[in-house]
Coordinates of N, CA and C and ligand atoms in Angstrom, one line a residue:
M1 N -61.7 60.3 48.7 CA -60.5 59.3 48.6 C -60.6 58.3 47.5
K2 N -59.5 58.0 46.8 CA -59.5 57.2 45.9 C -59.4 55.7 46.3
T3 N -59.8 54.7 45.8 CA -59.7 53.5 46.2 C -59.0 52.5 45.0
E4 N -58.2 51.6 45.6 CA -57.4 50.8 44.6 C -57.3 49.3 45.2
L5 N -57.2 48.5 44.2 CA -57.1 47.0 44.7 C -55.8 46.6 44.2
I6 N -54.9 45.9 45.2 CA -53.7 45.3 44.8 C -53.7 43.8 45.3
K7 N -53.3 42.9 44.5 CA -53.2 41.5 44.9 C -51.8 41.3 45.3
G8 N -51.6 40.8 46.6 CA -50.3 40.5 47.1 C -50.1 40.7 48.6
D9 N -48.8 40.9 48.9 CA -48.4 40.8 50.3 C -48.3 42.3 50.9
I10 N -49.2 42.5 52.0 CA -49.3 43.9 52.4 C -47.9 44.4 53.0
T11 N -47.0 43.6 53.3 CA -45.8 44.0 53.9 C -45.0 44.7 53.0
K12 N -45.2 44.5 51.7 CA -44.4 45.1 50.6 C -45.0 46.4 50.1
I13 N -46.1 46.9 50.7 CA -46.8 48.1 50.2 C -46.2 49.3 50.8
P14 N -45.7 50.2 50.0 CA -45.1 51.5 50.6 C -46.1 52.5 50.8
A15 N -47.2 52.3 51.6 CA -48.3 53.2 51.9 C -47.8 53.8 53.2
D16 N -48.3 55.1 53.6 CA -48.0 55.5 54.8 C -48.4 54.7 55.9
A17 N -49.4 54.1 55.8 CA -49.9 53.2 57.0 C -50.4 51.9 56.4
I18 N -50.0 50.8 57.0 CA -50.6 49.6 56.6 C -51.5 49.1 57.8
V19 N -52.6 48.3 57.6 CA -53.4 47.9 58.7 C -53.0 46.5 59.0
N20 N -53.0 46.0 60.2 CA -52.8 44.6 60.6 C -54.0 44.1 61.1
A21 N -54.4 42.8 60.7 CA -55.5 42.1 61.2 C -55.0 41.5 62.6
A22 N -54.9 42.2 63.6 CA -54.2 41.7 64.9 C -55.2 40.9 65.7
N23 N -54.7 40.2 66.8 CA -55.7 39.7 67.8 C -55.6 40.5 69.0
S24 N -56.5 40.3 69.9 CA -56.6 41.3 71.1 C -55.4 41.2 72.0
S25 N -54.6 40.2 71.9 CA -53.5 40.2 72.8 C -52.4 41.3 72.3
L26 N -52.4 41.5 70.9 CA -51.4 42.3 70.3 C -50.1 41.6 70.2
L27 N -49.8 40.5 70.4 CA -48.6 39.8 70.7 C -48.3 39.1 69.4
G28 N -49.0 39.3 68.3 CA -48.7 38.5 67.0 C -49.4 37.4 67.0
G29 N -49.5 36.7 65.8 CA -50.3 35.5 65.6 C -50.0 35.0 64.2
G30 N -51.0 34.3 63.7 CA -50.8 33.8 62.3 C -51.2 34.7 61.2
G31 N -51.3 34.3 59.9 CA -51.7 35.0 58.8 C -50.9 36.3 58.7
V32 N -51.8 37.4 58.3 CA -51.2 38.6 58.0 C -50.4 39.2 59.3
D33 N -50.9 39.0 60.3 CA -50.3 39.5 61.6 C -48.9 38.8 61.8
G34 N -48.7 37.6 61.5 CA -47.4 36.9 61.5 C -46.5 37.5 60.5
A35 N -47.0 37.7 59.3 CA -46.2 38.2 58.2 C -45.7 39.7 58.5
I36 N -46.6 40.4 59.1 CA -46.1 41.8 59.4 C -45.1 41.8 60.4
H37 N -45.3 41.1 61.5 CA -44.3 41.0 62.6 C -43.1 40.5 62.2
R38 N -43.0 39.4 61.3 CA -41.7 38.7 60.8 C -41.1 39.8 59.8
A39 N -41.8 40.4 58.9 CA -41.1 41.4 57.9 C -40.7 42.7 58.7
G40 N -41.4 43.1 59.7 CA -41.2 44.4 60.3 C -40.1 44.3 61.3
G41 N -39.9 43.1 61.9 CA -38.9 43.1 63.0 C -39.4 43.4 64.4
K42 N -38.5 43.3 65.3 CA -39.0 43.2 66.7 C -39.5 44.6 67.2
Q43 N -39.1 45.7 66.6 CA -39.6 47.0 66.9 C -41.1 47.0 67.1
I44 N -41.8 46.4 66.2 CA -43.3 46.6 66.1 C -43.8 45.8 67.5
L45 N -43.2 44.6 67.8 CA -43.7 43.9 68.8 C -43.4 44.6 70.2
E46 N -42.2 45.2 70.2 CA -41.9 46.0 71.4 C -42.9 47.1 71.7
E47 N -43.3 47.8 70.6 CA -44.3 48.8 70.9 C -45.5 48.3 71.3
C48 N -46.0 47.2 70.6 CA -47.2 46.5 71.0 C -47.3 46.1 72.4
I49 N -46.1 45.7 72.9 CA -46.1 45.2 74.5 C -46.2 46.6 75.4
Q50 N -45.6 47.7 74.8 CA -45.8 49.0 75.7 C -47.1 49.4 75.6
I51 N -47.9 49.2 74.6 CA -49.3 49.6 74.5 C -50.2 48.7 75.4
R52 N -49.8 47.4 75.4 CA -50.6 46.4 76.4 C -50.2 46.9 77.8
N53 N -49.0 47.2 78.0 CA -48.7 47.7 79.5 C -49.4 48.8 79.8
R54 N -49.7 49.8 78.9 CA -50.4 50.9 79.2 C -51.8 50.8 79.3
Q55 N -52.5 50.2 78.3 CA -54.0 50.1 78.3 C -54.6 48.8 78.3
G56 N -53.7 47.7 78.4 CA -54.3 46.3 78.5 C -54.6 45.8 77.0
K57 N -55.5 44.9 76.9 CA -55.7 44.3 75.5 C -56.4 45.2 74.6
C58 N -56.4 45.0 73.3 CA -57.1 45.7 72.5 C -58.4 45.0 72.1
N59 N -59.4 45.8 72.4 CA -60.9 45.1 72.2 C -61.2 45.0 70.7
T60 N -62.0 44.0 70.3 CA -62.5 43.9 69.0 C -63.2 45.1 68.6
G61 N -62.9 45.6 67.4 CA -63.4 46.7 66.6 C -62.4 47.9 66.9
E62 N -61.5 47.7 67.8 CA -60.6 49.0 68.2 C -59.3 48.9 67.3
A63 N -58.6 50.0 67.5 CA -57.3 50.1 66.8 C -56.3 50.8 67.5
V64 N -55.1 50.4 67.3 CA -53.9 51.1 68.0 C -52.9 51.3 66.9
V65 N -51.8 52.1 67.2 CA -50.9 52.3 66.2 C -49.4 52.1 66.5
T66 N -48.6 51.5 65.9 CA -47.1 51.5 66.2 C -46.4 52.0 65.0
S67 N -45.0 52.2 65.2 CA -44.3 52.4 64.0 C -44.2 51.1 63.1
A68 N -43.4 51.2 62.0 CA -43.5 50.0 61.0 C -42.3 49.3 61.0
G69 N -41.3 49.6 61.9 CA -40.0 48.8 61.9 C -39.3 48.7 60.5
N70 N -39.1 47.7 60.0 CA -38.3 47.7 58.8 C -39.2 47.6 57.5
L71 N -40.5 47.8 57.7 CA -41.3 47.8 56.5 C -41.3 49.2 55.8
P72 N -41.7 49.1 54.5 CA -41.6 50.4 53.9 C -42.7 51.4 54.2
A73 N -43.7 51.0 55.0 CA -44.7 51.9 55.5 C -44.2 52.7 56.8
K74 N -44.9 53.7 57.2 CA -44.5 54.6 58.2 C -45.1 54.0 59.6
Y75 N -46.3 53.6 59.4 CA -47.1 53.1 60.6 C -47.7 51.8 60.2
V76 N -47.9 51.1 61.3 CA -48.8 49.9 61.4 C -50.0 50.1 62.3
I77 N -51.2 50.1 61.7 CA -52.4 50.4 62.5 C -52.9 48.9 62.8
H78 N -52.9 48.4 64.0 CA -53.4 47.2 64.4 C -54.8 47.2 64.8
T79 N -55.7 46.6 64.1 CA -57.1 46.5 64.5 C -57.5 45.1 64.7
V80 N -58.3 44.8 65.7 CA -58.9 43.5 66.0 C -60.1 43.2 65.4
G81 N -60.2 42.4 64.4 CA -61.5 42.0 63.8 C -62.3 41.0 64.6
P82 N -63.6 40.9 64.2 CA -64.5 39.8 65.0 C -64.2 38.6 64.5
V83 N -64.2 37.6 65.4 CA -64.3 36.2 65.1 C -65.8 35.9 64.7
W84 N -65.9 35.4 63.4 CA -67.4 35.0 62.9 C -67.9 34.0 63.7
N85 N -69.2 34.4 64.3 CA -69.8 33.3 65.1 C -71.2 33.2 64.6
G86 N -71.6 33.7 63.4 CA -72.9 33.6 62.8 C -73.8 34.8 63.2
E87 N -73.5 35.5 64.2 CA -74.3 36.7 64.5 C -74.0 37.8 63.7
E88 N -74.8 37.9 62.5 CA -74.4 38.7 61.4 C -74.5 40.2 61.7
N89 N -75.4 40.7 62.5 CA -75.5 42.1 62.8 C -74.4 42.5 63.6
K90 N -74.0 41.7 64.8 CA -73.1 42.0 65.8 C -71.6 42.0 65.1
C91 N -71.5 41.0 64.3 CA -70.1 40.9 63.6 C -69.9 42.0 62.6
S92 N -70.9 42.3 61.9 CA -70.8 43.2 60.8 C -70.4 44.6 61.4
K93 N -71.2 45.0 62.6 CA -70.9 46.3 63.2 C -69.4 46.4 63.7
L94 N -69.0 45.2 64.2 CA -67.5 45.2 64.8 C -66.6 45.4 63.7
L95 N -66.9 44.8 62.6 CA -65.8 44.8 61.4 C -65.9 46.3 60.9
E96 N -67.1 46.9 60.8 CA -67.3 48.4 60.4 C -66.4 49.1 61.3
D97 N -66.5 48.9 62.7 CA -65.8 49.7 63.7 C -64.2 49.6 63.3
C98 N -63.7 48.3 62.9 CA -62.3 48.1 62.6 C -61.9 49.1 61.5
Y99 N -62.7 49.3 60.4 CA -62.3 50.1 59.4 C -62.4 51.6 59.8
K100 N -63.5 51.9 60.5 CA -63.8 53.3 60.9 C -62.6 53.7 61.8
N101 N -62.4 52.9 62.9 CA -61.3 53.3 63.8 C -60.0 53.5 63.4
S102 N -59.6 52.6 62.3 CA -58.3 52.6 61.6 C -58.2 53.8 60.9
L103 N -59.3 54.1 60.1 CA -59.3 55.4 59.3 C -59.2 56.7 60.2
Q104 N -59.9 56.6 61.2 CA -59.8 57.7 62.2 C -58.5 58.0 62.7
L105 N -57.8 56.8 63.2 CA -56.4 57.0 63.5 C -55.4 57.5 62.5
A106 N -55.7 56.9 61.3 CA -54.9 57.4 60.1 C -55.0 58.9 59.9
E107 N -56.3 59.3 59.9 CA -56.5 60.7 59.7 C -55.9 61.6 60.6
G108 N -55.9 61.2 61.9 CA -55.3 62.0 62.9 C -53.7 62.1 62.8
L109 N -53.1 61.1 62.2 CA -51.7 60.9 61.9 C -51.2 61.8 60.6
G110 N -52.2 62.2 60.0 CA -51.9 62.9 58.7 C -51.6 61.9 57.6
V111 N -52.0 60.7 57.7 CA -51.7 59.7 56.6 C -52.4 60.0 55.3
K112 N -51.7 59.9 54.3 CA -52.3 60.1 52.9 C -52.7 58.8 52.2
T113 N -51.8 57.8 52.3 CA -52.4 56.5 51.8 C -52.2 55.4 52.9
I114 N -53.3 54.5 52.8 CA -53.5 53.5 53.8 C -53.8 52.3 53.1
A115 N -53.4 51.2 53.5 CA -53.4 49.8 52.9 C -54.1 48.9 54.0
F116 N -55.2 48.3 53.4 CA -56.0 47.3 54.3 C -55.9 45.9 53.9
P117 N -55.7 45.0 54.8 CA -55.8 43.6 54.4 C -57.4 43.3 54.5
N118 N -57.8 42.1 54.1 CA -59.2 41.7 54.2 C -59.4 41.2 55.7
V119 N -59.6 42.1 56.6 CA -59.7 41.9 58.0 C -60.7 40.8 58.3
S120 N -60.4 39.8 59.2 CA -61.3 38.8 59.7 C -61.7 37.7 58.7
T121 N -61.1 37.7 57.4 CA -61.7 36.8 56.4 C -60.7 35.6 56.4
G122 N -59.7 35.5 57.2 CA -58.8 34.4 57.2 C -59.3 33.4 58.4
I123 N -58.3 33.3 59.4 CA -58.5 32.5 60.6 C -59.7 32.8 61.3
Y124 N -60.4 34.0 61.2 CA -61.4 34.5 61.9 C -62.8 34.2 61.1
K125 N -62.6 33.6 59.9 CA -63.8 33.1 59.2 C -65.0 33.9 58.9
F126 N -64.7 35.2 58.8 CA -65.9 36.1 58.4 C -66.2 35.9 56.9
P127 N -67.4 35.8 56.5 CA -67.8 35.4 55.1 C -67.2 36.5 54.2
K128 N -66.4 36.2 53.2 CA -65.6 37.1 52.5 C -66.5 38.2 51.8
E129 N -67.5 37.7 51.1 CA -68.3 38.6 50.3 C -68.8 39.8 51.3
L130 N -69.4 39.4 52.4 CA -69.9 40.4 53.2 C -68.9 41.2 54.0
A131 N -67.7 40.8 54.2 CA -66.7 41.5 54.8 C -66.2 42.5 53.6
G132 N -66.1 42.2 52.4 CA -65.8 43.0 51.5 C -66.7 44.2 51.3
K133 N -68.0 43.8 51.3 CA -69.0 44.8 51.2 C -68.9 45.8 52.3
I134 N -68.8 45.5 53.6 CA -68.6 46.3 54.7 C -67.4 47.1 54.6
A135 N -66.3 46.5 54.1 CA -65.0 47.3 54.0 C -65.2 48.4 53.0
V136 N -65.7 48.2 51.9 CA -65.8 49.2 50.8 C -66.9 50.3 51.2
E137 N -67.9 49.8 51.8 CA -69.0 50.8 52.1 C -68.4 51.8 53.3
T138 N -67.8 51.2 54.2 CA -67.2 52.0 55.3 C -66.3 53.0 54.8
V139 N -65.4 52.6 53.9 CA -64.4 53.5 53.4 C -65.0 54.6 52.6
R140 N -66.0 54.2 51.7 CA -66.7 55.2 50.9 C -67.5 56.2 51.6
N141 N -67.9 55.8 52.9 CA -68.7 56.7 53.8 C -67.8 57.6 54.7
F142 N -66.6 57.3 54.6 CA -65.7 58.0 55.6 C -65.3 59.4 55.1
Q143 N -65.5 60.4 55.8 CA -65.2 61.7 55.5 C -63.8 62.1 55.9
S144 N -62.9 62.4 54.9 CA -61.5 62.5 55.3 C -61.0 63.8 54.7
E145 N -60.2 64.5 55.5 CA -59.4 65.6 55.0 C -58.0 65.2 54.4
N146 N -57.4 64.3 55.1 CA -56.0 63.9 54.7 C -55.7 62.8 53.8
I147 N -56.6 61.8 54.1 CA -56.3 60.6 53.3 C -56.8 60.7 51.9
E148 N -55.8 60.4 51.0 CA -55.9 60.5 49.6 C -56.4 59.1 49.0
K149 N -55.8 58.1 49.4 CA -56.0 56.9 48.8 C -56.1 55.7 49.8
V150 N -57.0 54.9 49.5 CA -57.2 53.7 50.3 C -57.0 52.5 49.4
I151 N -55.9 51.7 49.8 CA -55.7 50.5 49.0 C -56.2 49.1 49.8
F152 N -57.1 48.3 49.0 CA -57.4 47.0 49.5 C -56.4 46.0 49.0
V153 N -55.8 45.4 49.9 CA -54.8 44.4 49.5 C -55.4 43.0 49.7
C154 N -55.6 42.3 48.5 CA -56.1 41.0 48.6 C -55.0 39.9 48.5
F155 N -55.1 39.0 49.3 CA -54.0 38.0 49.3 C -54.4 36.7 48.6
D156 N -55.7 36.4 48.6 CA -56.3 35.2 47.9 C -57.1 35.5 46.8
D157 N -57.3 34.6 46.0 CA -58.0 34.8 44.7 C -59.4 35.2 44.8
E158 N -60.1 34.5 45.9 CA -61.4 34.8 46.1 C -61.8 36.1 46.5
N159 N -61.0 36.8 47.5 CA -61.1 38.1 47.8 C -60.8 39.0 46.7
E160 N -59.8 38.7 45.9 CA -59.5 39.6 44.8 C -60.7 39.7 43.9
K161 N -61.3 38.6 43.6 CA -62.5 38.7 42.7 C -63.6 39.4 43.3
I162 N -63.8 39.2 44.6 CA -64.9 40.0 45.3 C -64.7 41.6 45.3
Y163 N -63.4 41.9 45.5 CA -63.1 43.4 45.5 C -63.1 43.9 44.2
K164 N -62.7 43.2 43.2 CA -62.8 43.7 41.8 C -64.3 44.1 41.4
K165 N -65.2 43.2 41.9 CA -66.5 43.4 41.5 C -67.0 44.6 42.4
L166 N -66.7 44.7 43.6 CA -67.2 45.8 44.5 C -66.7 47.1 44.1
L167 N -65.4 47.2 43.6 CA -64.8 48.4 43.3 C -65.0 48.9 41.9
D168 N -65.7 48.1 41.0 CA -66.0 48.5 39.6 C -67.1 49.5 39.5
Ligands
ADP1 P1 -58.0 37.1 60.6 O1 -57.7 36.5 62.0 O2 -58.4 38.7 60.9 O3 -58.9 36.5 59.9 P2 -55.9 36.5 58.8 O4 -54.5 37.0 58.9 O5 -56.0 35.0 59.2 O6 -56.7 37.4 60.0 O7 -56.5 36.8 57.4 C1 -57.0 38.1 57.0 C2 -56.7 38.2 55.6 O8 -55.4 38.4 55.4 C3 -57.0 36.9 54.7 O9 -57.9 37.3 53.7 C4 -55.6 36.4 54.4 O10 -55.8 35.7 53.1 C5 -54.9 37.7 54.2 N1 -53.3 37.6 54.3 C6 -52.7 36.6 55.0 N2 -51.4 36.9 54.7 C7 -51.3 38.3 54.1 C8 -50.3 39.1 53.6 N3 -49.0 38.8 53.9 N4 -50.7 40.3 53.0 C9 -52.0 40.6 52.9 N5 -52.9 39.8 53.2 C10 -52.7 38.6 53.9

């Protein structure tokens, strides 16, 4: 899989799938979650509600998929990142699960390009450097038949700098 860094708004990326840093309620929130629901329209929320009715909340580290409503992507993969609480090993494993489970879901859908935000590094306060390292390593270790390109979408300057270094 090729990797690429884009600075900007993930809702504008025409990848087959974009990943949302959701919360376990799946009912929307702030940050990238709010941006995706605002730009994608109510279709995404309706599908999230159907998922909740079927299987309940989405646990941390897991991922579910909806269509992408008005977005240029085909799918939105909603994954729930860990809230940083200082337990490095536990939080790191859960963040790794987010990337792995999202890639696994994308692989099953035949996705060729997938864009990730910097999961957990906003409201959930995961240290950005460590989160970037986990994201890039997990993507590099993932064996894929379908996925050709993974785009890391950085919204803030600090993450952009971190990913530039990691992807060099
Ligand atoms: P979390 O609760 O998982 O921390 P946030 O949405 O607060 O989720 O932050 C995750 C990352 O998404 C942060 O690095 C933040 O800068 C970034 N972000 C916020 N809005 C957007 C957007 N529209 N596109 C891409 N990334 C975004």
